[in-house]
Short mmCIF file of C-alpha atoms in Angstrom, two decimals:
data_model
loop_
_atom_site.label_atom_id
_atom_site.label_comp_id
_atom_site.label_asym_id
_atom_site.label_seq_id
_atom_site.Cartn_x
_atom_site.Cartn_y
_atom_site.Cartn_z
CA MET A 280 14.45 36.70 38.70
CA ASN A 281 18.01 37.58 37.65
CA GLU A 282 19.11 39.02 34.26
CA THR A 283 19.64 35.94 32.54
CA ASP A 284 16.10 34.76 33.50
CA ARG A 285 14.76 38.03 32.35
CA LEU A 286 16.69 37.73 29.10
CA ARG A 287 15.46 34.26 28.55
CA ALA A 288 11.92 35.13 29.21
CA ALA A 289 11.99 38.29 26.85
CA ILE A 290 13.57 36.35 24.05
CA ARG A 291 10.83 33.73 24.38
CA ALA A 292 7.96 36.22 25.03
CA THR A 293 8.72 38.07 21.68
CA GLU A 294 8.88 34.88 19.74
CA PRO A 295 6.14 35.44 17.10
CA GLU A 296 3.82 33.24 15.16
CA GLY A 297 3.79 33.47 11.42
CA TRP A 298 7.48 33.06 10.98
CA GLY A 299 8.43 30.11 8.90
CA GLN A 300 6.17 30.91 5.90
CA PHE A 301 8.88 30.36 3.50
CA ASP A 302 8.63 29.31 -0.15
CA VAL A 303 9.98 25.84 0.26
CA GLU A 304 10.13 25.19 -3.66
CA ALA A 305 12.24 28.23 -3.92
CA ILE A 306 14.52 27.09 -1.20
CA MET A 307 14.78 23.56 -2.95
CA ARG A 308 15.48 25.07 -6.24
CA GLU A 309 18.39 27.19 -4.70
CA GLY A 310 19.62 24.14 -2.96
CA ARG A 311 19.72 22.27 -6.14
CA ARG A 312 21.58 24.83 -7.76
CA LEU A 313 24.20 25.00 -4.98
CA ARG A 314 24.50 21.17 -5.14
CA TYR A 315 24.81 21.20 -9.02
CA ARG A 316 27.48 23.84 -8.96
CA ARG A 317 29.45 21.83 -6.13
CA ARG A 318 29.32 18.66 -8.47
CA ALA A 319 30.19 20.63 -11.59
CA VAL A 320 33.33 22.13 -9.83
CA ALA A 321 34.32 18.86 -8.33
CA GLY A 322 33.82 17.23 -11.73
CA ALA A 323 36.02 19.46 -13.39
CA GLY A 324 38.83 18.77 -11.03
CA VAL A 325 39.46 22.42 -10.16
CA MET A 326 40.72 22.76 -6.75
CA LEU A 327 42.84 25.58 -5.97
CA SER A 328 43.57 27.13 -2.53
CA VAL A 329 41.08 29.67 -2.94
CA ALA A 330 37.60 29.84 -1.68
CA VAL A 331 34.18 30.85 -3.20
CA ALA A 332 32.19 33.41 -1.31
CA ALA A 333 28.98 34.87 -2.17
CA VAL A 334 27.21 31.59 -3.71
CA GLY A 335 30.18 30.59 -5.80
CA VAL A 336 30.65 33.59 -8.01
CA LEU A 337 33.05 35.68 -5.96
CA VAL A 338 36.58 34.12 -5.67
CA VAL A 339 38.66 35.52 -2.91
CA LEU A 340 41.97 35.37 -3.91
CA ARG A 341 43.73 37.40 -1.08
CA GLN A 342 42.85 34.78 1.37
CA PRO A 343 40.43 31.79 2.08
CA GLY A 344 37.03 33.46 2.74
CA PRO A 345 34.28 32.23 5.01
CA VAL A 346 33.07 28.82 4.11
CA GLU A 347 30.06 27.07 5.19
CA PRO A 348 30.63 24.12 7.68
CA GLY A 349 31.11 20.80 5.86
CA VAL A 350 31.64 22.35 2.48
CA PRO A 351 35.18 22.10 0.93
CA PRO A 352 36.66 25.23 -0.78
CA VAL A 353 36.03 25.38 -4.44
CA VAL A 354 36.69 27.61 -7.22
CA THR A 355 34.56 28.14 -10.47
CA ALA A 356 37.20 29.87 -12.42
CA THR A 357 40.80 30.99 -12.55
CA ALA A 358 42.38 34.46 -12.40
CA THR A 359 45.78 35.80 -13.24
CA THR A 360 48.35 38.30 -12.12
CA PRO A 361 49.23 39.55 -15.54
CA GLY A 362 52.63 40.94 -16.83
CA ALA A 363 55.49 39.17 -18.02
CA GLY A 364 57.69 40.06 -15.15
CA SER A 365 55.13 39.60 -12.40
CA THR A 366 55.55 37.07 -9.53
CA VAL A 367 52.78 34.78 -9.07
CA ASP A 368 51.96 33.82 -5.63
CA PRO A 369 52.67 30.25 -4.95
CA THR A 370 49.34 29.58 -3.59
CA GLY A 371 47.63 31.65 -6.21
CA PRO A 372 45.97 30.67 -9.57
CA PRO A 373 47.78 30.18 -12.88
CA GLU A 374 48.99 33.17 -14.72
CA LYS A 375 46.99 34.54 -17.63
CA PRO A 376 47.04 37.84 -19.46
CA ALA A 377 44.63 40.79 -18.72
CA LEU A 378 42.20 41.32 -21.44
CA GLY A 379 42.41 44.81 -22.58
CA GLU A 380 43.34 47.93 -20.42
CA VAL A 381 43.92 47.75 -16.77
CA LEU A 382 41.65 50.36 -15.13
CA GLY A 383 43.05 52.53 -12.36
CA THR A 384 40.64 54.03 -9.87
CA GLY A 385 42.58 56.43 -7.97
CA ILE A 386 42.22 54.46 -4.73
CA TRP A 387 45.29 53.95 -2.91
CA TYR A 388 46.63 51.78 -0.27
CA GLY A 389 50.03 53.17 0.33
CA GLY A 390 51.90 53.07 -3.00
CA ASP A 391 49.52 50.52 -4.36
CA GLU A 392 46.45 51.43 -6.57
CA ARG A 393 43.04 49.63 -6.69
CA VAL A 394 42.57 48.59 -10.36
CA PHE A 395 40.01 46.38 -12.23
CA TYR A 396 40.64 44.31 -15.24
CA PHE A 397 39.29 41.29 -17.20
CA VAL A 398 40.74 37.97 -17.43
CA PRO A 399 39.65 34.93 -19.43
CA VAL A 400 37.83 32.27 -17.47
CA GLU A 401 36.47 28.93 -18.15
CA VAL A 402 33.52 27.72 -16.26
CA PRO A 403 32.45 24.07 -16.37
CA ARG A 404 29.10 23.73 -18.49
CA ALA A 405 29.05 27.60 -19.11
CA ALA A 406 30.49 28.13 -22.66
CA GLY A 407 28.84 31.38 -22.77
CA VAL A 408 31.20 32.74 -19.85
CA THR A 409 34.64 33.53 -21.08
CA ILE A 410 35.59 36.67 -18.97
CA GLY A 411 35.86 37.40 -15.38
CA LEU A 412 36.43 40.81 -13.59
CA VAL A 413 39.36 41.14 -11.28
CA ALA A 414 39.64 43.50 -8.52
CA GLY A 415 43.46 43.89 -7.90
CA ARG A 416 46.16 46.13 -6.95
CA ARG A 417 48.94 47.75 -8.86
CA SER A 418 52.19 48.23 -7.15
CA PRO A 419 54.53 51.23 -7.98
CA ASP A 420 56.50 49.08 -10.40
CA GLY A 421 53.47 48.02 -12.25
CA ARG A 422 53.07 44.57 -10.88
CA LEU A 423 49.55 43.49 -10.59
CA THR A 424 48.06 41.50 -7.62
CA ALA A 425 44.70 39.85 -7.93
CA ASP A 426 42.35 40.20 -4.99
CA PHE A 427 39.04 39.10 -6.28
CA LEU A 428 37.65 37.62 -9.44
CA LEU A 429 34.01 37.90 -10.20
CA ASN A 430 32.46 35.96 -12.96
CA ASP A 431 29.12 34.49 -14.08
CA PHE A 432 28.64 30.91 -13.75
CA GLU A 433 25.83 30.41 -16.13
CA GLY A 434 24.37 31.79 -19.17
CA SER A 435 26.35 34.54 -21.09
CA ASP A 436 28.87 36.95 -19.69
CA ARG A 437 27.47 39.61 -22.13
CA ARG A 438 23.85 39.36 -21.25
CA PRO A 439 22.47 42.99 -21.12
CA GLY A 440 21.98 44.19 -17.54
CA PHE A 441 23.77 43.76 -14.31
CA HIS A 442 26.05 40.93 -13.65
CA GLN A 443 27.50 39.62 -10.32
CA ILE A 444 28.43 42.21 -7.89
CA GLY A 445 31.45 41.75 -5.88
CA TYR A 446 31.70 42.68 -2.05
CA GLU A 447 34.42 42.34 0.57
CA PRO A 448 33.29 39.30 2.38
CA SER A 449 32.70 41.08 5.66
CA ALA A 450 32.00 44.55 6.72
CA VAL A 451 33.32 43.72 10.23
CA VAL A 452 36.76 42.23 9.54
CA VAL A 453 38.05 44.44 6.87
CA PRO A 454 41.64 44.19 5.78
CA ALA A 455 43.91 47.28 5.29
CA ASP A 456 43.14 47.19 1.48
CA PRO A 457 39.56 46.46 1.25
CA VAL A 458 37.92 45.70 -2.19
CA PRO A 459 35.37 48.29 -3.01
CA THR A 460 31.91 47.00 -4.13
CA PHE A 461 32.24 46.47 -7.90
CA GLY A 462 30.75 44.79 -11.02
CA TYR A 463 29.97 45.25 -14.52
CA PHE A 464 26.88 46.06 -16.62
CA VAL A 465 26.18 45.56 -20.18
CA GLY A 466 24.42 48.20 -21.97
CA PRO A 467 24.57 51.92 -22.60
CA ALA A 468 24.82 52.82 -18.81
CA ALA A 469 25.78 56.33 -18.27
CA ARG A 470 24.88 56.66 -14.46
CA ILE A 471 24.65 53.84 -12.06
CA VAL A 472 23.22 54.19 -8.64
CA GLY A 473 22.98 51.80 -5.53
CA SER A 474 20.94 52.06 -2.53
CA VAL A 475 21.42 51.36 1.11
CA GLY A 476 18.07 51.56 2.75
CA LYS A 477 16.72 54.79 1.22
CA ARG A 478 20.27 56.24 0.79
CA PRO A 479 21.36 56.53 -2.89
CA VAL A 480 25.08 55.86 -3.60
CA ALA A 481 26.48 56.75 -6.95
CA ALA A 482 28.96 54.43 -8.59
CA GLN A 483 31.96 55.50 -10.69
CA LEU A 484 31.97 53.94 -14.06
CA SER A 485 34.37 53.18 -17.03
CA ARG A 486 33.89 51.33 -20.28
CA TRP A 487 35.95 48.22 -21.13
CA SER A 488 38.51 48.99 -23.80
CA GLU A 489 37.72 45.67 -25.45
CA ASP A 490 33.95 46.05 -25.71
CA SER A 491 32.23 49.38 -25.26
CA ASP A 492 28.98 47.70 -24.32
CA VAL A 493 30.67 46.45 -21.06
CA VAL A 494 30.69 49.23 -18.25
CA ILE A 495 32.79 48.43 -15.17
CA PHE A 496 31.46 50.15 -12.00
CA TRP A 497 32.57 50.45 -8.52
CA PHE A 498 31.74 52.43 -5.39
CA HIS A 499 34.29 54.52 -3.58
CA PRO A 500 34.83 53.25 -0.06
CA LYS A 501 34.11 56.71 1.21
CA SER A 502 30.58 56.56 -0.19
CA LEU A 503 29.90 52.82 0.48
CA PRO A 504 32.02 51.18 3.19
CA PRO A 505 33.50 47.90 1.76
CA GLY A 506 31.50 44.70 2.64
CA GLN A 507 28.16 46.84 3.24
CA ARG A 508 25.68 45.16 1.00
CA LEU A 509 23.49 47.13 -1.38
CA ASP A 510 19.73 47.05 -0.92
CA GLY A 511 19.29 47.91 -4.74
CA ILE A 512 21.04 49.14 -7.82
CA LEU A 513 19.82 50.95 -11.00
CA ALA A 514 21.25 52.23 -14.26
CA TRP A 515 20.30 54.96 -16.46
CA ASP A 516 21.52 55.85 -20.03
CA ALA A 517 22.68 59.14 -21.24
CA GLN A 518 19.25 60.39 -21.95
CA ASP A 519 18.52 59.52 -18.27
CA ARG A 520 16.19 56.66 -19.08
CA GLN A 521 16.22 53.83 -16.65
CA LEU A 522 17.90 50.68 -18.28
CA MET B 86 8.05 14.03 -4.60
CA ALA B 87 11.01 11.94 -3.47
CA ARG B 88 10.90 10.73 0.08
CA GLY B 89 13.97 12.92 0.95
CA ASP B 90 12.39 15.85 -0.53
CA ALA B 91 9.07 15.28 1.50
CA GLU B 92 11.29 14.95 4.65
CA PHE B 93 12.84 18.26 3.82
CA VAL B 94 9.49 19.96 3.38
CA GLU B 95 8.58 18.85 6.67
CA PHE B 96 11.66 19.93 8.36
CA VAL B 97 11.21 23.40 6.87
CA HIS B 98 7.83 23.68 8.15
CA ALA B 99 9.00 22.34 11.57
CA ALA B 100 12.11 24.22 12.07
CA SER B 101 12.00 27.43 10.17
CA GLY B 102 9.88 29.49 12.71
CA ARG B 103 12.43 29.33 15.48
CA LEU B 104 15.36 29.62 13.19
CA ALA B 105 13.85 32.78 11.63
CA HIS B 106 13.21 34.25 15.16
CA ALA B 107 16.78 33.49 16.06
CA ALA B 108 17.90 35.26 13.11
CA TYR B 109 15.71 38.30 13.75
CA LEU B 110 17.31 38.46 17.50
CA MET B 111 20.75 38.42 15.60
CA THR B 112 20.10 40.97 13.04
CA GLY B 113 17.13 43.21 14.32
CA ASP B 114 15.93 43.12 10.71
CA HIS B 115 13.16 41.06 9.16
CA HIS B 116 14.56 41.07 5.68
CA GLN B 117 17.99 40.02 6.79
CA ALA B 118 16.64 37.37 9.04
CA GLU B 119 14.54 36.07 6.25
CA ASP B 120 17.55 36.06 4.02
CA ALA B 121 19.72 34.27 6.28
CA THR B 122 17.16 31.59 7.29
CA GLN B 123 16.41 30.98 3.53
CA THR B 124 20.09 30.80 2.78
CA ALA B 125 20.88 28.49 5.56
CA LEU B 126 17.95 26.17 4.56
CA ALA B 127 19.02 26.22 0.89
CA ARG B 128 22.55 25.02 1.91
CA THR B 129 21.11 22.46 4.07
CA TYR B 130 18.95 21.16 1.17
CA ALA B 131 22.02 21.04 -0.98
CA SER B 132 23.64 18.58 1.53
CA TRP B 133 20.30 17.05 2.58
CA SER B 134 21.34 13.49 1.67
CA ARG B 135 24.41 13.93 3.96
CA VAL B 136 22.82 15.54 6.95
CA ARG B 137 19.21 14.35 6.96
CA ARG B 138 20.21 11.30 9.00
CA ASP B 139 22.52 13.33 11.47
CA ASP B 140 21.19 16.32 12.83
CA PRO B 141 19.83 18.70 10.13
CA TYR B 142 18.44 21.32 12.72
CA ALA B 143 21.82 21.70 14.35
CA TYR B 144 23.45 21.81 10.91
CA THR B 145 21.06 24.62 9.57
CA ARG B 146 21.48 26.49 12.78
CA ARG B 147 25.14 26.47 12.54
CA VAL B 148 25.08 27.53 8.95
CA MET B 149 22.84 30.33 9.60
CA VAL B 150 24.60 31.63 12.86
CA ASN B 151 27.78 31.56 11.10
CA TYR B 152 26.39 33.33 7.83
CA ILE B 153 24.98 36.08 9.90
CA VAL B 154 28.23 36.61 12.06
CA ASP B 155 30.28 36.63 8.81
CA ASN B 156 27.89 38.95 6.99
CA TRP B 157 26.87 41.15 9.79
CA ARG B 158 27.35 44.76 8.64
CA ARG B 159 25.65 47.11 10.84
CA PRO B 160 24.45 47.56 14.43
CA ILE B 161 21.01 46.02 15.34
CA ARG B 162 18.65 48.76 14.29
CA GLU B 163 15.18 47.71 14.18
CA TYR B 164 12.77 46.25 16.68
CA PRO B 165 9.61 48.10 16.10
CA THR B 166 7.84 48.78 19.33
CA ASP B 167 4.59 50.34 17.82
CA GLU B 168 3.41 47.24 15.90
CA ILE B 169 1.11 44.66 17.54
CA PRO B 170 2.91 41.45 18.57
CA HIS B 171 2.10 38.55 16.29
CA ARG B 172 1.05 36.36 19.18
CA HIS B 173 -1.75 37.51 21.48
CA ARG B 174 -1.06 36.39 24.94
CA ASP B 175 -2.65 37.54 27.93
CA ASP B 176 -0.83 40.62 28.44
CA VAL B 177 0.27 42.54 25.19
CA ALA B 178 2.01 45.18 27.41
CA ASP B 179 4.44 42.71 28.77
CA GLU B 180 5.30 41.73 25.19
CA VAL B 181 5.85 45.31 24.10
CA THR B 182 7.91 46.08 27.20
CA ALA B 183 10.01 42.86 26.50
CA ARG B 184 10.42 43.79 22.81
CA ARG B 185 11.56 47.32 23.67
CA TRP B 186 14.05 45.97 26.14
CA LEU B 187 15.27 43.38 23.87
CA GLN B 188 15.78 46.24 21.40
CA ILE B 189 17.94 48.13 23.48
CA ALA B 190 19.75 45.33 25.14
CA LEU B 191 20.63 43.53 22.03
CA GLY B 192 21.57 46.59 20.31
CA THR B 193 24.54 47.07 22.81
CA LEU B 194 26.04 43.62 21.74
CA THR B 195 28.44 42.66 18.95
CA ALA B 196 27.50 40.31 16.27
CA ARG B 197 29.27 37.30 18.09
CA GLU B 198 27.84 38.42 21.52
CA ARG B 199 24.40 38.36 20.05
CA ALA B 200 25.11 34.87 18.43
CA ILE B 201 26.21 33.51 21.79
CA VAL B 202 23.17 35.08 23.58
CA VAL B 203 20.85 33.57 21.12
CA LEU B 204 22.57 30.11 21.17
CA ARG B 205 22.72 29.97 25.05
CA TYR B 206 19.28 31.49 25.85
CA LEU B 207 16.97 30.90 22.87
CA PHE B 208 18.36 27.37 22.09
CA ASP B 209 19.53 26.55 25.53
CA LEU B 210 22.81 25.10 24.15
CA PRO B 211 25.63 24.30 26.58
CA GLU B 212 28.87 26.35 26.13
CA LEU B 213 30.69 23.40 24.67
CA GLN B 214 28.23 23.20 21.87
CA VAL B 215 28.17 26.89 21.35
CA ALA B 216 31.88 26.77 21.00
CA ARG B 217 31.77 24.07 18.41
CA GLU B 218 28.92 25.81 16.50
CA LEU B 219 30.88 29.01 16.32
CA GLU B 220 34.17 27.36 15.81
CA VAL B 221 35.57 29.18 18.76
CA SER B 222 37.16 28.00 22.04
CA VAL B 223 35.04 27.39 25.21
CA GLY B 224 36.97 29.98 26.82
CA THR B 225 35.93 32.44 24.11
CA VAL B 226 32.46 31.68 24.67
CA LYS B 227 32.74 32.02 28.42
CA SER B 228 34.31 35.43 28.20
CA THR B 229 32.15 36.68 25.42
CA SER B 230 29.04 35.58 27.22
CA SER B 231 30.17 37.06 30.50
CA ARG B 232 30.92 40.45 28.66
CA ALA B 233 27.50 40.27 26.94
CA LEU B 234 25.81 39.72 30.37
CA GLY B 235 27.64 42.53 31.66
CA LYS B 236 26.22 44.82 28.94
CA LEU B 237 22.84 43.38 29.46
CA ARG B 238 23.01 43.88 33.12
CA GLN B 239 23.79 47.48 32.65
CA THR B 240 20.91 47.95 30.21
CA LEU B 241 18.58 46.43 32.88
CA VAL B 242 19.89 48.95 35.59
CA GLU B 243 19.30 51.87 33.31
CA LEU B 244 15.68 50.83 32.49
CA PRO B 245 12.96 51.36 35.02
CA SER B 246 10.75 48.46 33.89
CA THR B 247 11.71 44.82 33.70
CA PRO B 248 10.91 42.72 30.74
CA GLY B 249 9.22 39.47 30.71
CA GLY B 250 8.72 39.71 34.51
CA GLN B 251 6.08 38.53 36.57
CA ARG B 252 2.86 40.44 36.47
#
């Protein structure tokens, strides 16, 4: 018996019974949600040269992200490179102004700094979603380049609690300017801690200039490698009460 | 329940076991394996009217394998060797040995190498089909497979016992 035979035998010898006890109803609900979102986007006629990752809420603006086979690239909203003198990437989305202050993080890629800022968005059949959070880069001359747009696709963008969390699509193929894991929380959060396995990872926070209930958070790449998924995330208020 | 839905339920019951096992071999983690399998099944259901008359199993497998390769984020890390195997065959010791060997062997491979190993040796797919499912060239499949087998061979040499062998 050679090594491939042994490998084949080992793979099959360890095939357990008991797998496959999945909640089919939950799977079908998620499938319907995906289907609905594709139709909603197609119906809105929104087709840009960007792709949606992370079930349609994370828009990768830097480059097309992984797309499942047979599914055309779609986008749920638009993002901008704000600033009157800014240059819009010809393949990028239409320009819109940033809402409020652009938040610097102190994370640098050469001369560019990682920044976060909100932009207006329009999501088909989700009137309560009007803002999206952009992870961008600010060059030394102040020009902004959007990398990721993160927005809700249903409900309200001011719903209390955590909203969508943005990840670099892959932890394996990471660009030179990876996007830190980021998102926003609505509520009086003074401390946010994620977890990877049993390891806690503290986030850095800043309140949005236009709405102090909105707390932008991100994980420094040195504490959480970009692309690495969190297993959990919690928030506490100033009195150390869990929110 | 619509006929298409009933067919999908039947499909999930028939296909999810092996898909989940494949996902587990590729990730080494039960939670990630379940997540990948459920994600692939949900995406399949979203396109069910289109794929049900074609080859839904191949479609789901392709979505799942690419989802794992694209989202893989840390080395294979968990093949519990102290738990009782779910299936009680004649010789549990052989299964434990095989499980331990797999833990070590697959842990030496990259995500793409593991994907190719699983597609080749669990699903018995020819190289051409593996290349199509991973959207790489046949040459890449051949070279990656050869590299993976080289690592496995090395693992085999270093281990005193042989897994899944004859008793």
